[in-house]
Amino acid sequence: MIYDKSEAAQAFLDEWQSDSPDVLAHTSGSTGEPKLMKLSKKDMCLSAEATCSFFNINSKSHLLLPLSVDYIAGKMMIVRSIVSGADLTIVNPCSNPFDGVDMLCGIDLVAIVPAQIPALISASQNIDFKHVIVGGAPVSQSQQKMLIDSGIDAWVTYGMTETGSHVALRHI
């Protein structure tokens, strides 16, 4: 079940449930002019299944999405929830998306960008984050040290919109 559906999340779900074999995604523009492209739903499902298998995500899991659904990372968290049957809570994508989040059950997987690392570490005093994936920009040495020192199981992702999600993970 997906909680706190935003308009963007609902629009993506509508597109996902359409008869088209593809969904549209915008590139970030980090490697050139941002562009609109088609991504295969089949490829997205295969990627989501691999990630869910790696992190042991299933129908008893809870995922947290503090990223924009307009980009691949947000779309893929929704797809991971769909293919695994896991619950997904969507929160406002900002520098401190965990403010006011009360997750007594803990979070099995959350995807963040490096700018959200300080807020994640602060929130980890009250929320049990089992696995964290960090992508969208380089993770600095000091950010990596912060994550290691906090004891959070974090992984850097490598990929982009054009690859339909991450293609590799590196444990921090």
Coordinates of N, CA and C in Angstrom, one line a residue:
M1 N 0.8 -1.2 0.0 CA 0.0 0.0 0.0 C 0.9 1.2 0.0
I2 N 0.5 2.2 -0.7 CA 1.2 3.5 -0.8 C 0.5 4.5 0.0
Y3 N 1.2 5.1 1.0 CA 0.6 6.1 1.9 C 1.1 7.5 1.4
D4 N 0.2 8.5 1.7 CA 0.5 9.9 1.4 C 0.8 10.1 -0.1
K5 N -0.1 9.6 -0.9 CA 0.1 9.8 -2.4 C 0.0 11.3 -2.8
S6 N 1.0 11.8 -3.4 CA 1.0 13.1 -3.9 C 0.4 13.1 -5.3
E7 N 0.2 14.2 -5.8 CA -0.3 14.3 -7.2 C 0.7 13.6 -8.2
A8 N 2.0 13.9 -8.0 CA 3.0 13.3 -8.8 C 3.0 11.8 -8.7
A9 N 2.9 11.3 -7.5 CA 2.9 9.8 -7.3 C 1.6 9.2 -8.0
Q10 N 0.5 9.9 -7.8 CA -0.7 9.3 -8.4 C -0.6 9.4 -10.0
A11 N 0.0 10.4 -10.5 CA 0.2 10.5 -11.9 C 1.1 9.4 -12.4
F12 N 2.2 9.1 -11.7 CA 3.0 8.0 -12.1 C 2.3 6.7 -12.0
L13 N 1.5 6.5 -10.9 CA 0.8 5.2 -10.8 C -0.2 5.0 -11.9
D14 N -0.9 6.1 -12.3 CA -1.8 6.1 -13.5 C -1.0 5.7 -14.7
E15 N 0.2 6.3 -14.9 CA 1.0 5.9 -16.1 C 1.4 4.5 -16.0
W16 N 1.8 4.0 -14.8 CA 2.3 2.7 -14.7 C 1.2 1.7 -15.0
Q17 N 0.0 2.0 -14.6 CA -1.1 1.0 -14.8 C -1.7 1.1 -16.2
S18 N -1.2 2.0 -17.0 CA -1.7 2.1 -18.4 C -1.3 0.9 -19.2
D19 N -1.8 0.8 -20.4 CA -1.5 -0.3 -21.3 C -0.1 -0.1 -22.0
S20 N 0.5 1.0 -21.9 CA 1.8 1.3 -22.5 C 2.9 0.4 -21.9
P21 N 3.8 -0.1 -22.7 CA 4.9 -0.9 -22.1 C 6.0 0.0 -21.5
D22 N 5.8 1.3 -21.7 CA 6.9 2.2 -21.2 C 6.3 3.3 -20.4
V23 N 7.2 4.0 -19.6 CA 6.8 5.2 -18.9 C 7.8 6.3 -19.3
L24 N 7.4 7.5 -19.1 CA 8.2 8.6 -19.5 C 9.0 9.1 -18.3
A25 N 10.2 9.5 -18.5 CA 11.1 10.0 -17.4 C 11.9 11.1 -17.9
H26 N 12.2 12.1 -17.1 CA 13.1 13.2 -17.4 C 14.5 12.9 -16.9
T27 N 15.5 13.2 -17.7 CA 16.9 13.1 -17.2 C 17.1 14.3 -16.3
S28 N 18.1 14.2 -15.5 CA 18.4 15.3 -14.5 C 19.1 16.5 -15.2
G29 N 19.8 16.2 -16.3 CA 20.6 17.2 -16.9 C 22.0 17.3 -16.4
S30 N 22.4 16.3 -15.6 CA 23.8 16.3 -15.0 C 24.8 16.0 -16.1
T31 N 24.4 15.4 -17.2 CA 25.4 15.1 -18.3 C 25.1 15.8 -19.6
G32 N 24.2 16.8 -19.5 CA 23.8 17.5 -20.7 C 22.5 18.1 -20.5
E33 N 21.9 18.6 -21.6 CA 20.5 19.1 -21.6 C 19.5 18.1 -21.1
P34 N 18.7 18.5 -20.1 CA 17.6 17.5 -19.6 C 16.8 17.1 -20.8
K35 N 16.4 15.8 -20.8 CA 15.5 15.4 -21.9 C 14.5 14.4 -21.4
L36 N 13.4 14.2 -22.2 CA 12.4 13.3 -21.9 C 12.7 12.0 -22.6
M37 N 12.5 10.9 -21.9 CA 12.8 9.6 -22.5 C 11.8 8.5 -22.1
K38 N 11.8 7.4 -22.8 CA 10.9 6.3 -22.5 C 11.7 5.2 -21.7
L39 N 11.1 4.7 -20.7 CA 11.8 3.6 -19.9 C 10.8 2.4 -20.0
S40 N 11.3 1.2 -20.2 CA 10.6 0.0 -20.3 C 10.1 -0.4 -18.9
K41 N 8.8 -0.6 -18.8 CA 8.3 -1.1 -17.5 C 8.9 -2.4 -17.1
K42 N 9.1 -3.3 -18.1 CA 9.7 -4.6 -17.9 C 11.1 -4.4 -17.3
D43 N 11.9 -3.6 -17.8 CA 13.3 -3.3 -17.3 C 13.2 -2.7 -15.9
M44 N 12.3 -1.8 -15.7 CA 12.2 -1.2 -14.3 C 11.8 -2.3 -13.3
C45 N 10.9 -3.2 -13.7 CA 10.5 -4.3 -12.8 C 11.7 -5.2 -12.5
L46 N 12.5 -5.5 -13.5 CA 13.6 -6.4 -13.3 C 14.6 -5.7 -12.3
S47 N 14.9 -4.5 -12.5 CA 15.8 -3.7 -11.6 C 15.2 -3.7 -10.2
A48 N 13.9 -3.4 -10.1 CA 13.3 -3.4 -8.7 C 13.3 -4.7 -8.1
E49 N 13.1 -5.8 -8.8 CA 13.2 -7.2 -8.2 C 14.6 -7.5 -7.7
A50 N 15.6 -7.1 -8.5 CA 17.0 -7.3 -8.1 C 17.3 -6.5 -6.8
T51 N 16.9 -5.3 -6.7 CA 17.1 -4.5 -5.5 C 16.4 -5.1 -4.3
C52 N 15.1 -5.4 -4.5 CA 14.3 -6.0 -3.4 C 14.9 -7.3 -2.9
S53 N 15.4 -8.1 -3.9 CA 16.1 -9.4 -3.5 C 17.3 -9.1 -2.7
F54 N 18.1 -8.2 -3.1 CA 19.4 -7.9 -2.5 C 19.2 -7.4 -1.0
F55 N 18.2 -6.5 -0.8 CA 17.9 -5.9 0.5 C 16.8 -6.7 1.2
N56 N 16.4 -7.8 0.7 CA 15.4 -8.7 1.4 C 14.1 -7.9 1.6
I57 N 13.6 -7.2 0.6 CA 12.4 -6.4 0.7 C 11.3 -7.3 0.2
N58 N 10.2 -7.4 1.0 CA 9.0 -8.2 0.7 C 7.8 -7.5 1.2
S59 N 6.7 -8.3 1.2 CA 5.4 -7.7 1.6 C 5.3 -7.3 3.0
K60 N 6.2 -7.7 3.9 CA 6.2 -7.3 5.3 C 7.1 -6.1 5.5
S61 N 7.7 -5.6 4.4 CA 8.7 -4.5 4.5 C 8.0 -3.1 4.4
H62 N 8.7 -2.1 4.9 CA 8.2 -0.7 4.8 C 9.3 0.1 4.2
L63 N 8.9 0.8 3.1 CA 9.8 1.7 2.3 C 9.4 3.2 2.6
L64 N 10.4 4.0 2.5 CA 10.2 5.5 2.7 C 10.8 6.2 1.5
L65 N 10.0 7.1 0.9 CA 10.4 7.9 -0.2 C 10.4 9.4 0.1
P66 N 11.6 9.9 0.3 CA 11.7 11.4 0.5 C 12.2 12.1 -0.7
L67 N 12.0 11.5 -1.9 CA 12.6 12.1 -3.1 C 11.4 12.4 -4.1
S68 N 11.7 13.2 -5.0 CA 10.7 13.6 -6.0 C 10.3 12.4 -6.9
V69 N 9.1 12.2 -7.2 CA 8.6 11.1 -8.1 C 8.8 11.6 -9.5
D70 N 9.2 12.8 -9.7 CA 9.4 13.3 -11.1 C 10.7 12.7 -11.7
Y71 N 11.6 12.1 -10.8 CA 12.8 11.6 -11.3 C 12.9 10.1 -11.0
I72 N 13.9 9.5 -11.6 CA 14.0 8.0 -11.7 C 14.1 7.4 -10.2
A73 N 14.8 8.0 -9.3 CA 14.9 7.4 -8.0 C 13.5 7.3 -7.3
G74 N 12.7 8.3 -7.4 CA 11.4 8.3 -6.9 C 10.5 7.3 -7.6
K75 N 10.5 7.3 -8.9 CA 9.7 6.3 -9.6 C 10.1 4.9 -9.2
M76 N 11.4 4.6 -9.1 CA 11.9 3.3 -8.8 C 11.5 2.8 -7.4
M77 N 11.4 3.7 -6.4 CA 10.9 3.3 -5.1 C 9.5 2.9 -5.2
I78 N 8.7 3.6 -6.0 CA 7.3 3.1 -6.2 C 7.2 1.8 -6.8
V79 N 8.1 1.6 -7.8 CA 8.1 0.3 -8.5 C 8.5 -0.8 -7.6
R80 N 9.5 -0.5 -6.7 CA 10.0 -1.5 -5.7 C 8.8 -1.9 -4.8
S81 N 8.0 -0.9 -4.4 CA 6.9 -1.2 -3.5 C 5.9 -2.1 -4.3
I82 N 5.6 -1.8 -5.5 CA 4.7 -2.5 -6.3 C 5.1 -4.0 -6.5
V83 N 6.4 -4.2 -6.9 CA 6.8 -5.6 -7.2 C 7.0 -6.4 -5.9
S84 N 7.3 -5.8 -4.8 CA 7.5 -6.5 -3.6 C 6.3 -6.7 -2.7
G85 N 5.3 -5.8 -2.9 CA 4.2 -5.7 -2.0 C 4.4 -5.0 -0.7
A86 N 5.6 -4.3 -0.6 CA 5.9 -3.6 0.6 C 5.1 -2.3 0.7
D87 N 4.9 -1.9 1.9 CA 4.3 -0.6 2.1 C 5.3 0.5 1.8
L88 N 4.7 1.6 1.3 CA 5.6 2.8 0.9 C 4.9 4.0 1.5
T89 N 5.7 4.8 2.2 CA 5.3 6.1 2.7 C 6.1 7.2 1.9
I90 N 5.3 8.1 1.3 CA 5.9 9.2 0.6 C 5.9 10.4 1.4
V91 N 7.0 11.1 1.6 CA 7.1 12.4 2.3 C 7.6 13.5 1.4
N92 N 7.5 14.7 1.9 CA 7.9 15.8 1.1 C 9.4 15.8 0.8
P93 N 9.8 15.9 -0.4 CA 11.2 15.9 -0.8 C 11.8 17.2 -0.4
C94 N 12.7 17.2 0.6 CA 13.3 18.5 1.1 C 14.6 18.1 1.8
S95 N 15.3 19.0 2.4 CA 16.6 18.7 3.0 C 16.3 18.0 4.4
N96 N 15.2 18.2 5.0 CA 14.9 17.4 6.2 C 13.5 16.8 6.1
P97 N 13.4 15.7 5.2 CA 12.1 15.1 5.0 C 11.6 14.2 6.2
F98 N 12.5 14.0 7.2 CA 12.1 13.1 8.2 C 11.5 13.8 9.4
D99 N 11.4 15.2 9.4 CA 10.8 15.9 10.4 C 9.3 15.6 10.5
G100 N 8.9 15.1 11.7 CA 7.5 14.8 11.9 C 7.2 13.4 11.4
V101 N 8.1 12.6 10.9 CA 7.9 11.2 10.5 C 8.0 10.4 11.7
D102 N 6.9 9.7 12.0 CA 6.9 8.8 13.2 C 6.7 7.4 12.7
M103 N 7.8 6.6 12.5 CA 7.7 5.3 12.0 C 8.1 4.3 13.0
L104 N 7.1 3.8 13.8 CA 7.4 2.9 14.9 C 7.9 1.6 14.4
C105 N 7.4 1.2 13.2 CA 7.8 -0.1 12.6 C 9.2 -0.1 12.0
G106 N 9.8 1.1 11.9 CA 11.1 1.1 11.2 C 11.0 1.2 9.7
I107 N 12.1 1.5 9.1 CA 12.1 1.6 7.6 C 13.1 0.6 7.1
D108 N 12.6 -0.3 6.2 CA 13.5 -1.3 5.7 C 14.4 -0.8 4.5
L109 N 13.9 0.2 3.8 CA 14.7 0.8 2.7 C 14.3 2.2 2.5
V110 N 15.2 3.1 2.5 CA 14.9 4.5 2.1 C 16.0 4.9 1.1
A111 N 15.6 5.7 0.1 CA 16.5 6.3 -0.9 C 16.6 7.8 -0.7
I112 N 17.8 8.3 -0.6 CA 18.0 9.7 -0.3 C 19.1 10.2 -1.3
V113 N 19.2 11.5 -1.3 CA 20.3 12.2 -1.9 C 21.3 12.7 -0.8
P114 N 22.6 12.9 -1.2 CA 23.6 13.3 -0.2 C 23.2 14.5 0.7
A115 N 22.4 15.4 0.2 CA 22.0 16.6 1.0 C 21.1 16.2 2.2
Q116 N 20.5 15.0 2.1 CA 19.6 14.6 3.2 C 20.3 13.8 4.2
I117 N 21.6 13.5 4.1 CA 22.3 12.7 5.0 C 22.3 13.3 6.5
P118 N 22.6 14.6 6.7 CA 22.5 15.0 8.1 C 21.1 14.8 8.7
A119 N 20.1 15.1 8.0 CA 18.7 14.9 8.5 C 18.4 13.4 8.8
L120 N 18.9 12.5 7.9 CA 18.8 11.1 8.1 C 19.5 10.6 9.4
I121 N 20.7 11.1 9.6 CA 21.4 10.7 10.8 C 20.7 11.2 12.1
S122 N 20.2 12.5 12.0 CA 19.5 13.0 13.2 C 18.2 12.2 13.4
A123 N 17.5 11.8 12.4 CA 16.3 11.1 12.5 C 16.5 9.6 13.0
S124 N 17.8 9.1 12.8 CA 18.0 7.7 13.1 C 18.0 7.5 14.7
Q125 N 18.0 8.6 15.4 CA 17.8 8.5 16.9 C 16.4 8.0 17.2
N126 N 15.5 8.3 16.3 CA 14.1 7.9 16.6 C 13.5 6.9 15.6
I127 N 14.1 6.7 14.5 CA 13.7 5.8 13.4 C 14.7 4.8 13.1
D128 N 14.3 3.6 13.0 CA 15.3 2.5 12.7 C 15.3 2.4 11.2
F129 N 16.4 2.8 10.6 CA 16.6 2.7 9.1 C 17.5 1.4 8.9
K130 N 16.9 0.4 8.3 CA 17.6 -0.9 8.1 C 18.6 -0.7 7.0
H131 N 18.2 -0.2 5.8 CA 19.1 0.0 4.7 C 18.8 1.4 4.1
V132 N 19.9 2.1 3.7 CA 19.8 3.4 3.0 C 20.5 3.3 1.7
I133 N 19.9 3.8 0.6 CA 20.6 3.9 -0.6 C 20.7 5.4 -0.9
V134 N 21.9 5.9 -1.3 CA 22.2 7.3 -1.5 C 22.7 7.4 -3.0
G135 N 22.0 8.3 -3.7 CA 22.4 8.6 -5.1 C 22.1 10.0 -5.5
G136 N 22.2 10.2 -6.8 CA 21.9 11.5 -7.4 C 23.0 12.5 -7.4
A137 N 24.0 12.2 -6.6 CA 25.2 13.1 -6.6 C 26.3 12.4 -5.8
P138 N 27.5 12.9 -6.0 CA 28.6 12.2 -5.3 C 28.4 12.4 -3.7
V139 N 28.8 11.3 -3.0 CA 28.8 11.3 -1.6 C 30.2 11.6 -1.1
S140 N 30.4 12.8 -0.4 CA 31.7 13.2 0.0 C 32.3 12.3 1.1
Q141 N 33.6 12.4 1.2 CA 34.3 11.6 2.3 C 33.7 11.9 3.6
S142 N 33.5 13.2 3.9 CA 32.9 13.5 5.2 C 31.5 13.0 5.4
Q143 N 30.7 13.0 4.4 CA 29.3 12.4 4.5 C 29.4 10.9 4.7
Q144 N 30.4 10.2 4.0 CA 30.6 8.8 4.2 C 31.0 8.5 5.7
K145 N 31.9 9.3 6.2 CA 32.3 9.1 7.6 C 31.1 9.3 8.5
M146 N 30.3 10.3 8.3 CA 29.1 10.5 9.1 C 28.2 9.3 9.1
L147 N 28.0 8.7 8.0 CA 27.2 7.5 7.9 C 27.8 6.3 8.6
I148 N 29.1 6.1 8.4 CA 29.8 5.0 9.1 C 29.8 5.2 10.6
D149 N 30.1 6.5 11.1 CA 30.1 6.7 12.5 C 28.7 6.5 13.1
S150 N 27.6 6.8 12.3 CA 26.3 6.6 12.9 C 25.8 5.2 12.9
G151 N 26.5 4.3 12.2 CA 26.2 2.9 12.2 C 25.1 2.5 11.2
I152 N 24.7 3.5 10.4 CA 23.6 3.2 9.4 C 24.2 2.4 8.3
D153 N 23.4 1.4 7.8 CA 23.8 0.5 6.7 C 23.5 1.3 5.4
A154 N 24.5 1.9 4.9 CA 24.2 2.8 3.7 C 25.0 2.3 2.5
W155 N 24.4 2.5 1.3 CA 25.0 2.1 0.1 C 24.9 3.3 -0.9
V156 N 26.0 3.5 -1.6 CA 26.0 4.5 -2.7 C 25.5 3.8 -4.0
T157 N 24.6 4.4 -4.7 CA 24.1 3.9 -6.0 C 24.8 4.5 -7.1
Y158 N 25.0 3.7 -8.2 CA 25.5 4.2 -9.4 C 24.5 3.9 -10.6
G159 N 24.2 5.0 -11.3 CA 23.2 4.8 -12.3 C 22.7 6.2 -12.7
M160 N 21.7 6.1 -13.6 CA 21.1 7.4 -14.1 C 19.7 7.0 -14.7
T161 N 19.0 8.0 -15.1 CA 17.7 7.8 -15.8 C 17.9 6.9 -17.0
E162 N 18.9 7.1 -17.8 CA 19.1 6.4 -19.0 C 19.3 4.9 -18.7
T163 N 19.8 4.5 -17.5 CA 19.9 3.1 -17.2 C 18.7 2.5 -16.5
G164 N 17.7 3.4 -16.3 CA 16.4 2.9 -15.7 C 16.6 2.6 -14.2
S165 N 17.5 3.2 -13.5 CA 17.8 3.0 -12.1 C 19.2 2.8 -11.9
H166 N 19.6 2.4 -10.7 CA 21.0 2.1 -10.5 C 21.5 0.8 -11.1
V167 N 22.7 0.8 -11.5 CA 23.3 -0.4 -12.1 C 24.3 -1.1 -11.2
A168 N 24.7 -0.4 -10.1 CA 25.6 -0.9 -9.1 C 25.4 -0.2 -7.8
L169 N 25.8 -0.9 -6.7 CA 25.8 -0.5 -5.4 C 27.2 -0.6 -4.8
R170 N 27.6 0.3 -3.9 CA 28.8 0.2 -3.2 C 28.5 0.5 -1.7
H171 N 28.9 -0.5 -0.8 CA 28.6 -0.3 0.6 C 29.5 0.8 1.2
I172 N 28.9 1.6 2.0 CA 29.7 2.7 2.7 C 30.2 2.1 4.0

